[in-house]
GROMACS .gro file of C-alpha atoms in nm:
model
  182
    1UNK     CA    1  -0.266  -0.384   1.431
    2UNK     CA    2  -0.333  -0.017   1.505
    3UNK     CA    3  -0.459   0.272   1.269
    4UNK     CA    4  -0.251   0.564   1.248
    5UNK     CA    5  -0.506   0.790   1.075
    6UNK     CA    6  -0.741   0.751   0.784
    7UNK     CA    7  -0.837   1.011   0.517
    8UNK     CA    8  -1.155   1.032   0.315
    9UNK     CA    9  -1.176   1.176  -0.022
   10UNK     CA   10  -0.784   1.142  -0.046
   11UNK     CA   11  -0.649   1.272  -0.396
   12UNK     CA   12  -0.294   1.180  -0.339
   13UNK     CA   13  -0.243   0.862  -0.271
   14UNK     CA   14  -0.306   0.696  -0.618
   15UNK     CA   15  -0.561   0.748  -0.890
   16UNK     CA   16  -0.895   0.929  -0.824
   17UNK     CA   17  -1.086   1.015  -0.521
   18UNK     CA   18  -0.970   0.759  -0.255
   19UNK     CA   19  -0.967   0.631   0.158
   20UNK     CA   20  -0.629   0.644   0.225
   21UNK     CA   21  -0.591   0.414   0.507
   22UNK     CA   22  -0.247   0.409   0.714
   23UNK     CA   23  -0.099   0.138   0.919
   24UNK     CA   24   0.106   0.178   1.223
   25UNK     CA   25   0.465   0.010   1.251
   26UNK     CA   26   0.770   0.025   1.019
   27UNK     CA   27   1.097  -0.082   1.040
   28UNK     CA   28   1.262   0.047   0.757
   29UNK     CA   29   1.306   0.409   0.972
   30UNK     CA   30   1.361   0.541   0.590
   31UNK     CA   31   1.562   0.833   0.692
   32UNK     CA   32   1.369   1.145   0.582
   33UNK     CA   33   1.030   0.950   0.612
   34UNK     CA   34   0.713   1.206   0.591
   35UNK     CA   35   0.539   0.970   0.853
   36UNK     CA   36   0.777   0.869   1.119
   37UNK     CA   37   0.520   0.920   1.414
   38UNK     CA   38   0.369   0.601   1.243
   39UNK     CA   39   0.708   0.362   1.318
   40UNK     CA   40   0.601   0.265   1.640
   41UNK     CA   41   0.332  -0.024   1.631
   42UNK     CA   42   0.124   0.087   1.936
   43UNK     CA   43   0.096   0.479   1.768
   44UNK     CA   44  -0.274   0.491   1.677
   45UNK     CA   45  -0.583   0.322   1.778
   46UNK     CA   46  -0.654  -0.061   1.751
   47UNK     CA   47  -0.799  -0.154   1.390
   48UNK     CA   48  -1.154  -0.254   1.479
   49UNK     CA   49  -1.477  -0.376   1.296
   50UNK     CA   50  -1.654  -0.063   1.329
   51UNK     CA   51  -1.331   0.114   1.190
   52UNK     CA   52  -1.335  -0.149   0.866
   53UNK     CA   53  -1.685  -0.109   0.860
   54UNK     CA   54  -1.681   0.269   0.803
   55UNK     CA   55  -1.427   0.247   0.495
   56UNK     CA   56  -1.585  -0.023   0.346
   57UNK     CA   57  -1.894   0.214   0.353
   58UNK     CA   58  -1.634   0.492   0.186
   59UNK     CA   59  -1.574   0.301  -0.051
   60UNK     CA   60  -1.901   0.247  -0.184
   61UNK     CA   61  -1.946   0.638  -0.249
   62UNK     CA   62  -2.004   0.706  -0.624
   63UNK     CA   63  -1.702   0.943  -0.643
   64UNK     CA   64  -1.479   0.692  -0.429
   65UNK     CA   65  -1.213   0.524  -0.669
   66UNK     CA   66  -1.062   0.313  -0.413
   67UNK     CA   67  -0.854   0.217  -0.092
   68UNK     CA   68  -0.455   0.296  -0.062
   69UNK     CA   69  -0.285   0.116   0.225
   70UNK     CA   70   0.011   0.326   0.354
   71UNK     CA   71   0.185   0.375   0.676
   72UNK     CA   72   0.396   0.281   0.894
   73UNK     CA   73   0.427  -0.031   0.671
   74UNK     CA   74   0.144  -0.227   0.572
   75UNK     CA   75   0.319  -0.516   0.435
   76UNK     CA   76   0.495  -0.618   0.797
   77UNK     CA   77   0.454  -0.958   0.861
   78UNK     CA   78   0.193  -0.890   1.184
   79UNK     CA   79   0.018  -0.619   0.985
   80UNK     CA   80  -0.057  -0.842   0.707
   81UNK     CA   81  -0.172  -1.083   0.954
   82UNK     CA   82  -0.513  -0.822   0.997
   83UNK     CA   83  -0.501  -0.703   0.637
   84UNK     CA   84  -0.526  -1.010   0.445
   85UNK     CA   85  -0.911  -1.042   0.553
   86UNK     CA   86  -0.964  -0.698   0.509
   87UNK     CA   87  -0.863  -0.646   0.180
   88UNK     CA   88  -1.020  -0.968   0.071
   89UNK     CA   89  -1.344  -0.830   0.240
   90UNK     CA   90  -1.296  -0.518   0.028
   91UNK     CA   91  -1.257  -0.689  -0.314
   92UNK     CA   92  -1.608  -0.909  -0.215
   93UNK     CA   93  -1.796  -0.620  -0.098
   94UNK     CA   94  -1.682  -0.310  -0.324
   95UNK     CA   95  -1.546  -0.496  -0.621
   96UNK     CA   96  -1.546  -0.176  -0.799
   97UNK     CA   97  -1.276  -0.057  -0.547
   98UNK     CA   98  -0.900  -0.056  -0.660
   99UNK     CA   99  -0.655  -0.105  -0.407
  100UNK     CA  100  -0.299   0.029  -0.401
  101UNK     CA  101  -0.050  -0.051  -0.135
  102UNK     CA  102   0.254   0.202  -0.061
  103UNK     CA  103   0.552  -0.087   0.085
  104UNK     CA  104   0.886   0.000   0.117
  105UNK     CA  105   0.980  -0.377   0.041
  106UNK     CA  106   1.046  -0.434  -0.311
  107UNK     CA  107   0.747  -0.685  -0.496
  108UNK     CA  108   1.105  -0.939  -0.499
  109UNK     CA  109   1.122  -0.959  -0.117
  110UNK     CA  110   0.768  -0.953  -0.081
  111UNK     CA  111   0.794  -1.247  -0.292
  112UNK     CA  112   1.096  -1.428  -0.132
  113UNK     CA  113   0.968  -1.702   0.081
  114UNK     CA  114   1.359  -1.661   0.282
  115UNK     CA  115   1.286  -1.314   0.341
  116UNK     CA  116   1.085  -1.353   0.683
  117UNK     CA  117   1.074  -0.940   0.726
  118UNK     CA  118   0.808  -0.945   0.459
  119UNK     CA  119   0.669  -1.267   0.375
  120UNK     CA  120   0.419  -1.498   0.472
  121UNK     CA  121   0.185  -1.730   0.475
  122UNK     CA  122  -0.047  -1.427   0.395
  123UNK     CA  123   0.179  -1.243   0.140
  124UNK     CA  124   0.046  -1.389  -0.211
  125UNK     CA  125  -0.323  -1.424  -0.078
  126UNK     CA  126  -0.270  -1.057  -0.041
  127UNK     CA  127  -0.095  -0.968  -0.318
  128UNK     CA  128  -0.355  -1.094  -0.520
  129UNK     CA  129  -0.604  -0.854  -0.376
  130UNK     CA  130  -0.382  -0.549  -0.468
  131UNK     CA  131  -0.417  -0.377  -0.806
  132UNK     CA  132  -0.115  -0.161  -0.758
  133UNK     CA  133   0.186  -0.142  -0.556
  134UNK     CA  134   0.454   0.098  -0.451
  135UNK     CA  135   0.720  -0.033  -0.408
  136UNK     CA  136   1.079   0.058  -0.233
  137UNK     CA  137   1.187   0.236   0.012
  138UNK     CA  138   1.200   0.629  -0.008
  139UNK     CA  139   1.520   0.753  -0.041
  140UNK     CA  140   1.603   1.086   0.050
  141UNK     CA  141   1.889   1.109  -0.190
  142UNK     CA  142   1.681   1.030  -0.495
  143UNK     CA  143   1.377   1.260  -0.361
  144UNK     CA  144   1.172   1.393  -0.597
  145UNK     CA  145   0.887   1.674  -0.579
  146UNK     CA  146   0.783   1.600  -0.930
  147UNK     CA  147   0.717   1.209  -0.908
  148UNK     CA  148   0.333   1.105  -0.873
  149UNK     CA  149   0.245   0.903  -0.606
  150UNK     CA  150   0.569   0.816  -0.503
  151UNK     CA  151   0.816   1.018  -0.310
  152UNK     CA  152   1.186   0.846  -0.489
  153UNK     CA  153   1.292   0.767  -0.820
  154UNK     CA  154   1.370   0.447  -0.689
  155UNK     CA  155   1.057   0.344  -0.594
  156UNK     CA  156   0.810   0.162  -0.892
  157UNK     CA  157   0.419   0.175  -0.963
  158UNK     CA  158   0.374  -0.204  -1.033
  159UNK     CA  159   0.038  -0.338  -1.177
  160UNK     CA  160   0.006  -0.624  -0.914
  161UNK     CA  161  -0.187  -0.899  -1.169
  162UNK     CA  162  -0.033  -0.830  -1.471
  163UNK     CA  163   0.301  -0.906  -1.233
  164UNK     CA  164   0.161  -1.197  -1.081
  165UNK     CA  165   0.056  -1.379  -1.383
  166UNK     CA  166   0.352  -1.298  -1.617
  167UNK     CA  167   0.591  -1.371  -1.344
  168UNK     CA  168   0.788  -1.063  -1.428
  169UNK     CA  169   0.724  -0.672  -1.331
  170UNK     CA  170   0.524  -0.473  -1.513
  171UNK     CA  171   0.477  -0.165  -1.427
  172UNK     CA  172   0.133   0.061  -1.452
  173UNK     CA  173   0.028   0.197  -1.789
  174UNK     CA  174   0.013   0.468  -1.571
  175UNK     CA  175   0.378   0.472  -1.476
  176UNK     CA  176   0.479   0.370  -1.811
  177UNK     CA  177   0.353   0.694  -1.941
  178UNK     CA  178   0.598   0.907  -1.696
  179UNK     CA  179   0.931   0.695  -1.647
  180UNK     CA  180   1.157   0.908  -1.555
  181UNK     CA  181   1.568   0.777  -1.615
  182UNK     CA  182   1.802   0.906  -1.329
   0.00000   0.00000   0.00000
């Protein structure tokens, strides 16, 4: 898996102060997309143990809220493969840490044992690690400037456990709060 860029005291990619880490490789080629240099797999440089080590260490920060995983998209099957152990790693070493995940699969076809695109032997494991997700694909036709954290109406702020152990979606208090109807 390869790193397409990492910020450090990221305010908008979810709640708080944040290390906003982005994947390389997509194939959703969302038309529109704000990162299409980070479709190709190979853009970037390889994710290595010195480069988890230094966000883990980010994280750790007093004013650091968390890690967002964006991209590219970090919920392909062979990007999951590498980010399974990392975010694991992250919830046993900076428990404190919430982690969103920006996916333009929808939490269904994450969950969808036929849909080979997304899931994985490593999908649930990692699931369970996430706090939030963002979920859809952006759709240029249902852009909106005015959305938080997410760049289409279509797209939802799901709180990941709540989801997971009701078996239905729930979204974010957070979200909840601003619902906008198209």
């Amino acid at each position: 898996m390869n790193v397409a860029k990492i910020y450090y005291a990221d305010i908008a990619n979810g709640v708080g102060c944040r290390t906003s880490f982005f994947v390389s490789g997509c194939t959703h080629h969302c038309k529109d997309c704000f990162n299409e240099v980070a479709w190709d797999f190979n853009y970037g440089e390889p994710f290595t143990e010195k480069i988890a080590d230094t966000v883990i260490e980010s994280l750790k920060e007093d004013y650091c809220d968390g890690l967002s995983l964006l991209g590219g998209e970090p919920m392909e099957v062979v990007n999951q493969k590498e980010l399974r152990p990392f975010v694991e790693r992250v919830k046993r070493e900076v428990p404190k840490a919430t982690i969103w995940c920006y996916s333009g699969y929808t939490f269904e076809e994450l969950m969808d044992p036929e849909n080979k695109r997304c899931h994985s032997e490593d999908t649930l494991p990692m699931l369970k690690n996430i706090d939030v997700l963002v979920d859809g694909e952006f759709v240029a036709a249902k852009k909106d400037i005015t959305l938080e954290f997410r760049g289409s109406s279509n797209q939802r702020i799901i709180d990941v456990p709540k989801t997971l152990e009701s078996g239905s979606i729930v979204l974010t208090k957070y979200m909840r709060d601003r619902i906008r109807t198209d």
